[in-house]
């Protein structure tokens, strides 16, 4: 049976990029929220020098026209500026997903870290720590032609999710529908393998999350 998705959408609102990039990120965030089903729930987070939950004030909101409109208005009103500390959104987003059955975090932005943990290794290690006690998966949507797609793909792989890219607003709806479908794909979480004695050095390429297929 389909399990309702519980999603935190994180939108990069730093000073990087121009007005066209910001409008593309807004369009992408809207497309993602509208691709969710009525039984799903969501929260919307802004990310610049710190991560801040814009909507709702507590927990997760039901997916409905009024809720989506309110969330997008908060996002449009949020002032842009400052650097991007990518690592700050991990714990903030996961804080809204306690006890969720099909939790997912979706980052929307260019993936350029300009403060805090700057290297891919630092960000991946921080993500691993944050997800070590959570069944949530991380999905990334690289927005714009200058997005750091390599880093975003690495973070999504570390987080047990997938990475998407959107270069033009016309692509947003189709990509968002694909993303929503992937989020709802049944996934085994907290997977552990016991290889028996003598196998002390095990190379792990994922975070204990395996999707169907």
mmCIF file of C-alpha atoms in Angstrom:
data_model
loop_
_atom_site.group_PDB
_atom_site.id
_atom_site.type_symbol
_atom_site.label_atom_id
_atom_site.label_comp_id
_atom_site.label_asym_id
_atom_site.label_seq_id
_atom_site.Cartn_x
_atom_site.Cartn_y
_atom_site.Cartn_z
ATOM 1 C CA UNK A 1 0.000 0.000 0.000
ATOM 2 C CA UNK A 2 1.075 3.572 -0.607
ATOM 3 C CA UNK A 3 2.367 5.264 2.520
ATOM 4 C CA UNK A 4 1.691 9.004 2.807
ATOM 5 C CA UNK A 5 4.868 11.014 2.313
ATOM 6 C CA UNK A 6 6.100 13.382 5.000
ATOM 7 C CA UNK A 7 8.385 15.913 3.366
ATOM 8 C CA UNK A 8 10.498 18.902 4.361
ATOM 9 C CA UNK A 9 11.354 21.134 1.398
ATOM 10 C CA UNK A 10 14.480 23.249 1.972
ATOM 11 C CA UNK A 11 14.910 26.234 -0.376
ATOM 12 C CA UNK A 12 18.251 28.047 -0.683
ATOM 13 C CA UNK A 13 17.536 31.725 -0.033
ATOM 14 C CA UNK A 14 21.108 32.997 0.155
ATOM 15 C CA UNK A 15 22.398 36.026 -1.716
ATOM 16 C CA UNK A 16 24.012 33.901 -4.416
ATOM 17 C CA UNK A 17 22.468 33.980 -7.872
ATOM 18 C CA UNK A 18 20.313 36.561 -9.591
ATOM 19 C CA UNK A 19 16.569 37.244 -9.623
ATOM 20 C CA UNK A 20 16.050 34.730 -12.433
ATOM 21 C CA UNK A 21 17.623 31.982 -10.314
ATOM 22 C CA UNK A 22 15.474 32.901 -7.331
ATOM 23 C CA UNK A 23 12.299 32.812 -9.419
ATOM 24 C CA UNK A 24 13.307 29.393 -10.744
ATOM 25 C CA UNK A 25 13.814 28.122 -7.193
ATOM 26 C CA UNK A 26 10.385 29.467 -6.182
ATOM 27 C CA UNK A 27 8.788 27.794 -9.193
ATOM 28 C CA UNK A 28 10.531 24.537 -8.346
ATOM 29 C CA UNK A 29 9.420 24.639 -4.714
ATOM 30 C CA UNK A 30 5.835 25.299 -5.795
ATOM 31 C CA UNK A 31 5.932 22.442 -8.324
ATOM 32 C CA UNK A 32 7.209 20.040 -5.651
ATOM 33 C CA UNK A 33 4.488 20.978 -3.165
ATOM 34 C CA UNK A 34 1.774 20.697 -5.818
ATOM 35 C CA UNK A 35 3.083 17.275 -6.889
ATOM 36 C CA UNK A 36 2.327 15.895 -3.426
ATOM 37 C CA UNK A 37 -0.935 14.095 -2.695
ATOM 38 C CA UNK A 38 -3.732 15.203 -0.390
ATOM 39 C CA UNK A 39 -2.787 12.590 2.217
ATOM 40 C CA UNK A 40 0.845 13.796 2.383
ATOM 41 C CA UNK A 41 2.234 16.356 4.845
ATOM 42 C CA UNK A 42 4.992 18.948 4.477
ATOM 43 C CA UNK A 43 7.066 21.737 5.973
ATOM 44 C CA UNK A 44 8.944 24.503 4.159
ATOM 45 C CA UNK A 45 12.405 25.666 5.284
ATOM 46 C CA UNK A 46 14.579 28.564 4.091
ATOM 47 C CA UNK A 47 18.362 28.243 4.047
ATOM 48 C CA UNK A 48 21.018 30.956 4.043
ATOM 49 C CA UNK A 49 23.306 31.694 6.998
ATOM 50 C CA UNK A 50 21.010 29.403 8.963
ATOM 51 C CA UNK A 51 18.053 27.151 8.312
ATOM 52 C CA UNK A 52 14.639 28.463 9.376
ATOM 53 C CA UNK A 53 11.262 26.756 9.243
ATOM 54 C CA UNK A 54 8.916 29.139 7.414
ATOM 55 C CA UNK A 55 5.760 27.000 7.539
ATOM 56 C CA UNK A 56 4.009 25.610 9.530
ATOM 57 C CA UNK A 57 4.809 26.930 12.998
ATOM 58 C CA UNK A 58 4.892 23.404 14.414
ATOM 59 C CA UNK A 59 5.040 19.885 13.019
ATOM 60 C CA UNK A 60 3.917 19.282 9.449
ATOM 61 C CA UNK A 61 1.062 20.789 7.446
ATOM 62 C CA UNK A 62 -1.535 18.922 5.445
ATOM 63 C CA UNK A 63 -1.192 19.275 1.675
ATOM 64 C CA UNK A 64 -4.001 21.573 0.561
ATOM 65 C CA UNK A 65 -4.401 24.733 -1.503
ATOM 66 C CA UNK A 66 -4.575 27.058 1.504
ATOM 67 C CA UNK A 67 -1.548 25.469 3.164
ATOM 68 C CA UNK A 68 0.557 25.534 -0.012
ATOM 69 C CA UNK A 69 -0.398 29.164 -0.688
ATOM 70 C CA UNK A 70 0.509 30.202 2.856
ATOM 71 C CA UNK A 71 3.856 28.413 2.671
ATOM 72 C CA UNK A 72 4.763 29.958 -0.692
ATOM 73 C CA UNK A 73 3.799 33.434 0.555
ATOM 74 C CA UNK A 74 6.156 33.010 3.515
ATOM 75 C CA UNK A 75 8.898 31.948 1.116
ATOM 76 C CA UNK A 76 8.293 34.884 -1.251
ATOM 77 C CA UNK A 77 8.364 37.308 1.694
ATOM 78 C CA UNK A 78 11.557 35.864 3.149
ATOM 79 C CA UNK A 79 14.404 38.278 2.521
ATOM 80 C CA UNK A 80 17.373 36.881 0.639
ATOM 81 C CA UNK A 81 20.911 37.519 1.717
ATOM 82 C CA UNK A 82 24.007 36.208 3.365
ATOM 83 C CA UNK A 83 26.028 33.101 2.767
ATOM 84 C CA UNK A 84 24.909 29.493 2.466
ATOM 85 C CA UNK A 85 25.678 27.102 5.315
ATOM 86 C CA UNK A 86 24.463 23.856 3.791
ATOM 87 C CA UNK A 87 25.110 21.770 6.901
ATOM 88 C CA UNK A 88 22.641 23.741 9.016
ATOM 89 C CA UNK A 89 19.528 22.366 7.348
ATOM 90 C CA UNK A 90 20.155 18.699 8.208
ATOM 91 C CA UNK A 91 19.073 18.786 11.848
ATOM 92 C CA UNK A 92 16.439 21.509 11.357
ATOM 93 C CA UNK A 93 14.666 19.511 8.667
ATOM 94 C CA UNK A 94 14.940 16.212 10.505
ATOM 95 C CA UNK A 95 13.472 17.838 13.604
ATOM 96 C CA UNK A 96 10.116 17.990 11.790
ATOM 97 C CA UNK A 97 10.212 14.324 10.757
ATOM 98 C CA UNK A 98 10.254 12.437 14.062
ATOM 99 C CA UNK A 99 8.138 9.248 13.896
ATOM 100 C CA UNK A 100 7.392 9.774 10.194
ATOM 101 C CA UNK A 101 6.828 6.559 8.208
ATOM 102 C CA UNK A 102 7.990 7.787 4.788
ATOM 103 C CA UNK A 103 10.147 10.835 5.609
ATOM 104 C CA UNK A 104 12.118 12.792 3.041
ATOM 105 C CA UNK A 105 14.119 16.013 2.942
ATOM 106 C CA UNK A 106 14.331 17.855 -0.393
ATOM 107 C CA UNK A 107 16.992 20.499 -0.944
ATOM 108 C CA UNK A 108 16.271 23.026 -3.721
ATOM 109 C CA UNK A 109 19.091 25.341 -4.777
ATOM 110 C CA UNK A 110 22.470 25.665 -6.440
ATOM 111 C CA UNK A 111 24.417 23.654 -3.862
ATOM 112 C CA UNK A 112 27.150 26.270 -3.403
ATOM 113 C CA UNK A 113 28.275 26.279 0.232
ATOM 114 C CA UNK A 114 29.864 29.617 1.172
ATOM 115 C CA UNK A 115 30.120 29.293 4.957
ATOM 116 C CA UNK A 116 30.394 26.545 7.563
ATOM 117 C CA UNK A 117 31.357 23.130 6.197
ATOM 118 C CA UNK A 118 32.551 23.878 2.673
ATOM 119 C CA UNK A 119 33.966 20.610 1.351
ATOM 120 C CA UNK A 120 32.039 17.649 0.045
ATOM 121 C CA UNK A 121 33.696 15.341 2.583
ATOM 122 C CA UNK A 122 32.677 17.565 5.502
ATOM 123 C CA UNK A 123 29.097 17.854 4.275
ATOM 124 C CA UNK A 124 28.733 14.131 3.626
ATOM 125 C CA UNK A 125 30.093 13.267 7.061
ATOM 126 C CA UNK A 126 27.720 15.754 8.694
ATOM 127 C CA UNK A 127 24.832 14.284 6.721
ATOM 128 C CA UNK A 128 25.755 10.736 7.741
ATOM 129 C CA UNK A 129 25.767 11.754 11.402
ATOM 130 C CA UNK A 130 22.427 13.531 11.106
ATOM 131 C CA UNK A 131 20.770 10.587 9.338
ATOM 132 C CA UNK A 132 22.304 7.889 11.535
ATOM 133 C CA UNK A 133 19.238 7.850 13.793
ATOM 134 C CA UNK A 134 16.614 8.755 11.188
ATOM 135 C CA UNK A 135 14.919 6.771 8.404
ATOM 136 C CA UNK A 136 14.668 9.967 6.332
ATOM 137 C CA UNK A 137 16.214 10.170 2.869
ATOM 138 C CA UNK A 138 17.730 13.255 1.269
ATOM 139 C CA UNK A 139 16.812 14.296 -2.262
ATOM 140 C CA UNK A 140 18.432 17.228 -4.013
ATOM 141 C CA UNK A 141 17.231 19.436 -6.869
ATOM 142 C CA UNK A 142 20.006 21.429 -8.512
ATOM 143 C CA UNK A 143 18.442 24.602 -9.886
ATOM 144 C CA UNK A 144 20.116 26.561 -12.658
ATOM 145 C CA UNK A 145 22.919 25.786 -15.095
ATOM 146 C CA UNK A 146 25.630 26.832 -12.618
ATOM 147 C CA UNK A 147 24.445 24.552 -9.793
ATOM 148 C CA UNK A 148 26.991 22.273 -8.139
ATOM 149 C CA UNK A 149 25.416 19.104 -9.512
ATOM 150 C CA UNK A 150 28.341 16.855 -8.578
ATOM 151 C CA UNK A 151 28.116 17.788 -4.893
ATOM 152 C CA UNK A 152 24.321 17.549 -4.871
ATOM 153 C CA UNK A 153 24.476 14.082 -6.438
ATOM 154 C CA UNK A 154 26.999 12.982 -3.799
ATOM 155 C CA UNK A 155 24.823 14.291 -0.965
ATOM 156 C CA UNK A 156 21.716 12.593 -2.339
ATOM 157 C CA UNK A 157 23.595 9.309 -2.711
ATOM 158 C CA UNK A 158 24.880 9.589 0.863
ATOM 159 C CA UNK A 159 21.338 10.360 2.020
ATOM 160 C CA UNK A 160 19.801 7.353 0.280
ATOM 161 C CA UNK A 161 17.879 9.498 -2.194
ATOM 162 C CA UNK A 162 18.303 10.802 -5.729
ATOM 163 C CA UNK A 163 19.373 14.055 -7.358
ATOM 164 C CA UNK A 164 17.459 15.981 -10.016
ATOM 165 C CA UNK A 165 18.287 19.098 -12.007
ATOM 166 C CA UNK A 166 16.099 21.895 -13.329
ATOM 167 C CA UNK A 167 17.537 24.446 -15.737
ATOM 168 C CA UNK A 168 14.281 26.051 -16.912
ATOM 169 C CA UNK A 169 10.878 26.683 -15.318
ATOM 170 C CA UNK A 170 9.210 24.576 -18.021
ATOM 171 C CA UNK A 171 10.931 21.497 -16.558
ATOM 172 C CA UNK A 172 9.745 22.027 -12.985
ATOM 173 C CA UNK A 173 6.391 20.216 -13.085
ATOM 174 C CA UNK A 174 7.674 17.075 -14.816
ATOM 175 C CA UNK A 175 10.717 16.801 -12.533
ATOM 176 C CA UNK A 176 8.576 17.411 -9.445
ATOM 177 C CA UNK A 177 6.175 14.611 -10.410
ATOM 178 C CA UNK A 178 9.119 12.238 -10.916
ATOM 179 C CA UNK A 179 10.533 13.279 -7.560
ATOM 180 C CA UNK A 180 7.224 12.696 -5.782
ATOM 181 C CA UNK A 181 6.981 9.231 -7.323
ATOM 182 C CA UNK A 182 10.488 8.325 -6.169
ATOM 183 C CA UNK A 183 9.810 9.554 -2.637
ATOM 184 C CA UNK A 184 6.842 7.188 -2.449
ATOM 185 C CA UNK A 185 8.837 4.204 -3.678
ATOM 186 C CA UNK A 186 8.893 1.626 -0.833
ATOM 187 C CA UNK A 187 12.243 1.752 0.935
ATOM 188 C CA UNK A 188 13.972 -0.419 3.494
ATOM 189 C CA UNK A 189 15.623 1.768 6.102
ATOM 190 C CA UNK A 190 18.150 0.981 8.844
ATOM 191 C CA UNK A 191 19.428 -1.968 6.804
ATOM 192 C CA UNK A 192 22.327 -3.835 8.383
ATOM 193 C CA UNK A 193 24.336 -6.788 7.077
ATOM 194 C CA UNK A 194 26.275 -9.154 9.330
ATOM 195 C CA UNK A 195 29.034 -10.718 7.253
ATOM 196 C CA UNK A 196 30.308 -12.860 10.103
ATOM 197 C CA UNK A 197 33.750 -12.943 11.705
ATOM 198 C CA UNK A 198 36.797 -11.952 9.697
ATOM 199 C CA UNK A 199 35.104 -9.125 7.826
ATOM 200 C CA UNK A 200 36.169 -6.126 9.855
ATOM 201 C CA UNK A 201 36.777 -3.796 6.904
ATOM 202 C CA UNK A 202 33.456 -3.318 5.146
ATOM 203 C CA UNK A 203 33.014 -0.724 2.399
ATOM 204 C CA UNK A 204 29.601 0.900 2.736
ATOM 205 C CA UNK A 205 28.335 2.885 -0.247
ATOM 206 C CA UNK A 206 24.949 3.819 1.198
ATOM 207 C CA UNK A 207 23.377 4.853 4.450
ATOM 208 C CA UNK A 208 21.352 1.755 5.219
ATOM 209 C CA UNK A 209 18.498 2.750 2.920
ATOM 210 C CA UNK A 210 17.533 0.588 -0.054
ATOM 211 C CA UNK A 211 14.707 1.489 -2.433
ATOM 212 C CA UNK A 212 12.723 -1.044 -4.425
ATOM 213 C CA UNK A 213 14.516 -1.870 -7.680
#
